[in-house]
Coordinates of C-alpha atoms and ligand atoms in Angstrom, one line a residue:
M140 CA -37.3 -2.8 -69.8
E141 CA -35.5 -6.0 -68.3
K142 CA -32.3 -3.2 -68.7
I143 CA -34.2 -1.2 -66.6
E144 CA -34.9 -3.9 -64.1
Q145 CA -31.3 -5.1 -64.3
K146 CA -30.2 -1.0 -63.3
I147 CA -32.2 -0.9 -60.5
K148 CA -30.6 -4.3 -58.8
K149 CA -27.0 -3.2 -60.0
I150 CA -28.0 0.4 -58.3
E151 CA -28.8 -2.1 -55.0
E152 CA -25.9 -3.5 -55.2
E153 CA -23.3 -0.9 -55.8
V154 CA -25.1 1.2 -52.7
K155 CA -24.5 -2.0 -50.0
Q156 CA -21.1 -2.6 -50.9
Q157 CA -20.1 0.8 -50.8
I158 CA -22.1 2.3 -47.7
Q159 CA -20.0 -0.6 -45.7
I160 CA -16.7 0.8 -46.4
I161 CA -17.7 4.7 -46.0
N162 CA -16.2 6.2 -43.1
D163 CA -16.9 9.9 -42.9
L164 CA -20.4 12.2 -43.6
K165 CA -18.9 13.4 -47.1
Q166 CA -18.1 10.4 -48.6
L167 CA -21.9 9.5 -47.4
E168 CA -23.3 12.8 -49.1
A169 CA -21.6 11.7 -52.2
L170 CA -22.9 8.4 -52.3
R171 CA -26.5 9.8 -51.6
I172 CA -26.1 12.1 -54.5
K173 CA -24.8 9.9 -57.1
Y174 CA -27.7 7.7 -56.7
L175 CA -30.7 9.7 -55.2
G176 CA -29.8 13.3 -55.8
R177 CA -31.7 15.7 -58.2
K178 CA -29.5 13.8 -61.0
G179 CA -29.2 10.7 -59.2
E180 CA -29.1 7.1 -60.7
L181 CA -32.3 5.8 -59.2
T182 CA -33.8 9.3 -59.2
N183 CA -33.6 9.3 -63.3
I184 CA -35.1 5.7 -63.1
L185 CA -38.0 7.2 -61.1
R186 CA -38.5 10.3 -63.1
S187 CA -38.6 7.9 -66.7
L188 CA -41.5 5.8 -64.9
K189 CA -44.0 7.8 -67.0
D190 CA -42.7 7.1 -70.5
L191 CA -43.0 3.3 -69.9
S192 CA -46.2 1.4 -70.4
L193 CA -48.5 1.2 -68.0
E194 CA -47.9 -2.9 -67.5
Q195 CA -44.0 -2.2 -67.2
R196 CA -44.8 0.7 -64.7
K197 CA -46.7 -1.5 -62.6
I198 CA -43.7 -4.1 -62.5
I199 CA -40.8 -1.6 -62.2
G200 CA -42.5 1.3 -60.3
P201 CA -43.2 -0.3 -57.1
K202 CA -39.2 -1.8 -57.3
A203 CA -37.8 1.2 -57.7
Q204 CA -39.9 2.7 -54.9
Q205 CA -38.9 0.2 -52.7
L206 CA -35.4 0.6 -53.2
K207 CA -35.5 4.2 -52.6
Q208 CA -37.0 3.9 -49.8
E209 CA -34.7 1.1 -48.6
L210 CA -31.5 2.9 -49.5
D211 CA -32.7 6.3 -47.9
K212 CA -33.1 4.4 -44.8
L213 CA -29.9 3.0 -45.1
I214 CA -28.1 6.2 -45.4
S215 CA -30.0 7.7 -42.3
L216 CA -28.5 4.8 -40.4
K217 CA -25.3 5.1 -41.5
K218 CA -25.4 8.8 -40.8
E219 CA -26.2 8.3 -37.5
D220 CA -23.7 5.7 -36.8
L221 CA -20.9 8.3 -38.4
E222 CA -22.4 10.7 -36.3
K223 CA -22.2 9.3 -33.0
R224 CA -18.6 8.2 -33.7
N225 CA -17.4 11.5 -34.3
L226 CA -18.6 12.1 -30.8
I227 CA -16.1 9.9 -29.4
P228 CA -12.5 12.0 -28.7
K229 CA -9.4 11.2 -31.2
I230 CA -6.9 9.8 -28.9
D231 CA -3.4 11.2 -31.1
L232 CA -1.3 8.3 -29.7
T233 CA 2.2 9.7 -30.9
K234 CA 1.5 12.6 -28.1
P235 CA 4.4 12.6 -25.0
G236 CA 2.4 11.1 -22.1
K237 CA 1.8 12.8 -19.1
R238 CA 3.8 11.8 -16.3
L239 CA 1.9 10.7 -13.2
K240 CA 2.1 11.7 -9.6
L241 CA 3.3 8.8 -7.4
G242 CA 3.2 8.9 -3.9
H243 CA 5.8 7.9 -1.8
L244 CA 6.9 6.3 1.8
H245 CA 5.9 8.0 5.0
P246 CA 8.9 9.2 6.8
L247 CA 8.1 6.1 9.6
T248 CA 8.3 3.4 7.0
L249 CA 11.4 5.3 6.1
V250 CA 13.3 4.7 9.3
E251 CA 11.6 1.6 9.8
Q252 CA 13.0 0.3 6.3
K253 CA 16.6 1.8 7.2
M254 CA 16.7 -0.1 10.0
R255 CA 15.5 -3.0 8.8
Q256 CA 18.3 -2.8 6.1
I257 CA 21.1 -2.5 8.3
F258 CA 19.9 -5.2 10.8
S259 CA 19.4 -7.4 8.2
G260 CA 22.9 -6.8 6.9
M261 CA 24.3 -7.9 10.6
N262 CA 22.7 -11.3 9.7
F263 CA 19.3 -10.7 11.8
S264 CA 15.9 -12.1 11.1
V265 CA 12.7 -9.5 10.8
V266 CA 10.1 -11.3 12.9
D267 CA 6.4 -9.9 14.1
G268 CA 4.2 -10.7 16.3
P269 CA 0.2 -9.9 17.2
E270 CA -0.7 -6.3 18.0
L271 CA -3.4 -7.9 20.0
E272 CA -1.5 -9.8 22.8
N273 CA -2.7 -11.2 25.6
E274 CA -1.7 -10.4 29.3
Y275 CA 0.5 -13.3 29.6
Y276 CA 3.0 -12.8 26.6
N277 CA 3.3 -8.9 27.6
F278 CA 3.7 -8.8 31.3
D279 CA 3.8 -12.7 32.4
A280 CA 6.2 -14.1 30.8
L281 CA 8.2 -11.3 30.6
N282 CA 8.7 -11.1 34.5
F283 CA 6.2 -8.3 35.1
P284 CA 5.5 -8.5 38.6
P285 CA 1.6 -9.0 39.0
N286 CA 1.2 -5.4 40.9
H287 CA 3.6 -3.8 38.2
P288 CA 1.8 -0.4 37.1
A289 CA 2.4 -0.8 33.6
R290 CA -0.5 -3.5 34.4
E291 CA -2.9 -0.7 34.9
M292 CA -6.1 0.5 32.8
Q293 CA -4.1 4.2 32.6
D294 CA -1.0 2.9 31.3
T295 CA -3.0 -0.2 28.8
F296 CA -5.9 -0.7 26.3
W297 CA -7.4 -3.5 27.6
I298 CA -10.2 -5.1 25.5
K299 CA -13.6 -4.9 27.2
Q300 CA -14.2 -8.4 28.5
E301 CA -14.4 -10.3 32.0
K302 CA -10.6 -11.2 33.4
T303 CA -10.3 -14.3 33.7
S304 CA -7.3 -15.7 35.9
N305 CA -5.9 -17.4 32.7
S306 CA -3.8 -14.7 31.6
K307 CA -3.6 -15.8 28.1
Q308 CA -7.3 -15.0 27.6
N309 CA -7.3 -11.7 29.1
F310 CA -6.8 -9.1 25.9
L311 CA -4.9 -6.2 25.5
L312 CA -3.4 -4.0 22.5
R313 CA 0.3 -4.6 23.3
T314 CA 2.2 -2.3 24.6
H315 CA 5.6 -3.0 23.5
T316 CA 7.1 -5.3 20.8
S317 CA 8.8 -7.3 23.8
P318 CA 6.3 -10.0 24.1
V319 CA 7.6 -11.4 20.4
Q320 CA 10.5 -12.3 22.7
V321 CA 8.4 -15.2 24.4
R322 CA 6.5 -16.3 21.5
F323 CA 9.3 -16.3 19.4
M324 CA 11.3 -18.7 21.5
E325 CA 8.3 -21.2 22.3
K326 CA 8.8 -21.9 18.7
Y327 CA 12.6 -21.8 17.7
N328 CA 16.1 -23.2 19.2
P329 CA 18.9 -20.5 19.6
P330 CA 21.2 -19.8 18.2
F331 CA 19.3 -16.6 16.8
Q332 CA 19.4 -12.9 16.1
I333 CA 16.1 -11.8 15.4
I334 CA 14.4 -7.8 15.1
V335 CA 11.0 -7.3 15.7
P336 CA 9.5 -3.8 14.1
G337 CA 5.9 -3.0 14.9
K338 CA 3.4 -0.6 16.3
V339 CA 2.3 -0.3 19.6
F340 CA 0.1 0.9 22.3
R341 CA -0.1 2.7 25.5
N342 CA -3.3 4.6 26.9
E343 CA -1.3 7.9 27.5
A344 CA -2.0 11.7 27.3
I345 CA -1.1 12.7 24.3
D346 CA 1.6 15.6 23.4
A347 CA 4.5 16.6 21.3
G348 CA 6.5 13.4 22.9
H349 CA 3.5 10.5 23.2
E350 CA 1.0 8.9 21.3
I351 CA -1.2 6.6 22.0
N352 CA -0.1 4.4 19.0
F353 CA 3.5 4.6 18.3
Y354 CA 6.5 2.1 16.6
Q355 CA 9.2 0.3 18.2
L356 CA 11.5 -2.0 17.4
E357 CA 12.9 -4.7 19.6
G358 CA 16.1 -6.9 19.2
L359 CA 16.8 -10.3 20.8
V360 CA 19.9 -12.2 20.0
V361 CA 20.4 -15.5 21.8
G362 CA 23.6 -18.3 21.9
K363 CA 26.1 -19.7 23.8
N364 CA 28.9 -17.2 25.5
I365 CA 26.7 -14.2 24.2
N366 CA 27.8 -11.2 26.8
L367 CA 27.0 -7.0 26.9
A368 CA 30.1 -6.9 24.8
N369 CA 28.4 -8.4 21.6
F370 CA 25.5 -5.8 22.5
K371 CA 27.7 -3.0 22.7
F372 CA 29.1 -3.8 18.9
I373 CA 26.1 -4.4 17.5
I374 CA 24.2 -1.3 19.0
E375 CA 26.9 0.9 18.4
E376 CA 27.7 -0.3 14.5
F377 CA 23.8 0.3 14.3
F378 CA 24.0 3.9 15.0
N379 CA 27.1 4.8 13.0
K380 CA 25.3 3.3 9.9
F381 CA 21.9 5.1 10.7
F382 CA 23.6 8.1 11.2
K383 CA 26.6 7.9 8.6
G384 CA 28.5 10.8 8.4
E385 CA 28.1 11.8 12.0
K386 CA 30.4 11.2 14.7
I387 CA 27.8 9.7 17.8
E388 CA 29.3 9.0 21.0
F389 CA 27.6 6.5 23.6
R390 CA 26.9 6.5 26.8
Y391 CA 25.2 3.4 29.0
R392 CA 23.8 3.7 32.2
P393 CA 22.3 1.2 34.6
S394 CA 18.2 0.8 34.6
Y395 CA 15.5 -1.4 35.6
F396 CA 13.3 -3.8 33.0
P397 CA 12.0 -6.6 34.3
F398 CA 12.8 -8.6 31.5
V399 CA 16.5 -8.1 31.7
E400 CA 19.3 -8.5 34.2
P401 CA 21.2 -6.1 34.3
G402 CA 19.5 -3.7 32.1
L403 CA 20.7 -0.8 30.7
E404 CA 19.5 2.6 28.8
V405 CA 22.1 3.5 25.8
I406 CA 22.4 7.3 25.5
I407 CA 23.8 8.9 22.4
K408 CA 25.3 12.3 21.7
Y409 CA 24.5 13.3 18.1
Q410 CA 24.8 16.8 17.0
G411 CA 26.1 18.1 20.4
R412 CA 22.5 16.8 22.2
W413 CA 22.4 13.5 24.3
F414 CA 19.2 11.5 23.5
E415 CA 17.7 8.2 25.7
I416 CA 17.4 5.8 22.5
A417 CA 17.4 2.5 23.7
G418 CA 16.8 -0.2 26.7
A419 CA 18.5 -3.3 27.1
G420 CA 20.0 -5.7 28.6
M421 CA 21.0 -9.6 29.2
V422 CA 17.9 -11.6 29.1
H423 CA 16.2 -12.3 32.9
K424 CA 16.2 -16.3 33.6
H425 CA 12.7 -16.2 34.1
V426 CA 12.1 -15.4 30.8
F427 CA 14.1 -17.9 29.5
E428 CA 12.0 -20.3 32.0
Y429 CA 8.7 -19.2 30.2
A430 CA 10.4 -20.0 27.2
H431 CA 11.5 -23.4 28.3
Y432 CA 15.1 -22.5 27.6
N433 CA 18.0 -23.8 30.0
P434 CA 19.4 -20.2 31.2
K435 CA 22.4 -22.5 32.3
E436 CA 23.0 -23.0 28.5
F437 CA 22.1 -20.1 26.8
Q438 CA 22.6 -16.4 27.2
G439 CA 21.1 -13.7 25.2
F440 CA 21.0 -10.0 24.8
A441 CA 18.1 -7.8 24.5
F442 CA 17.0 -4.2 23.0
G443 CA 13.9 -1.8 22.1
M444 CA 13.9 1.6 20.7
G445 CA 11.2 3.5 19.2
I446 CA 11.0 4.2 15.4
D447 CA 9.0 7.5 16.1
R448 CA 11.7 9.0 18.5
L449 CA 14.6 8.2 15.5
A450 CA 12.7 9.4 13.2
M451 CA 12.5 12.8 15.2
I452 CA 16.1 13.0 16.1
K453 CA 17.4 12.1 12.3
Y454 CA 14.4 14.7 10.9
K455 CA 14.5 16.8 13.1
I456 CA 10.5 16.8 14.0
P457 CA 9.5 18.4 17.2
D458 CA 6.5 17.0 17.6
I459 CA 5.2 13.1 16.8
R460 CA 1.6 13.8 16.8
L461 CA 3.0 15.2 12.7
F462 CA 3.1 11.5 12.1
Y463 CA -0.1 10.8 12.5
S464 CA -1.6 14.2 11.3
G465 CA -2.0 13.3 8.0
D466 CA -1.2 17.1 7.0
L467 CA 0.2 16.9 3.6
R468 CA 2.6 20.0 4.4
F469 CA 4.4 17.9 6.2
I470 CA 3.9 14.4 4.7
N471 CA 5.5 15.7 1.5
Q472 CA 8.7 17.1 2.5
F473 CA 9.8 13.6 2.6
Ligands
DAH270 N1 10.0 -2.7 26.3 C1 10.6 -1.7 26.8 C2 9.9 -0.4 26.5 O1 8.8 -0.6 25.7 C3 11.7 -1.5 25.7 C4 12.9 -2.3 26.0 C5 14.1 -2.2 27.1 C6 13.1 -3.4 25.5 C7 14.6 -3.0 27.7 C8 14.3 -4.4 25.9 C9 14.5 -4.0 26.4 O2 14.5 -5.4 25.0 O3 16.1 -5.1 26.7 O4 9.7 0.8 27.2

């Protein structure tokens, strides 16, 4: 009788040990058959109970029964566990990966980066300023007369507020990148050469050539003995690099911008057509005075151009609205 009890104990130990390392349903079924099948080791013991004396049966019977129940339960739990694991798709780590589709830069970003790169190569620093500007930096400090039409509601997006007599407290969306000129000069002393790429806003009727927001790049060079010949060199160097491999012709035409004197327009001939491409001039002495520079001590030139416009010429884009349309048929060509 001790022998049977030992057997029961051994079965319990064996099953509990083996079930732990089993990892598929086939092995589990083999284990079940070995111990609990029709000719299984525990089944045999249960079947032989009837040959034992009543006394022995009373001791061994419950033990064997209890073990059977316990093992049944263990096996069915294990079965559930294995079935669940089978639901998780197997990953073949040796398979070659799928190439992820990467996005790409917007044409305006590409052109702006190219412009930054060329000017950085000529030792310009890149500076930025706020898109929400005030009347002082956008107009006053740039020598715009009080009644200049650019200050009107029709041309400028003003923030809804009572107009105050302090122009630093009248806010608007900047209409050009030029306000960064005085902002920068208030903080730094010459000599310096900076560019300011950025977004600007105009209260415009939208058409193929006009948007309510677009991008500009401003340039400002201040130091001693700076003159328009320096500007001519820089701007021609820039366009020859920007349209590398193409022959570019240049024309300079007198023009008026309140913050420069003299003022001029740059016109380039590219692929047989003339384009007005930039405004420029020598920094007006009033602008230096707003910045608390001595106009007798320093000179400088400033220039401004449209990034959208350059991109349109470079890529032959007929309509500025395409840049902001989010139309993938357009965007994916770059
Ligand atoms: N701010 C002018 C505009 O938006 C462009 C411009 C003209 C900038 C002449 C300049 C400049 O720095 O000297 O139309």
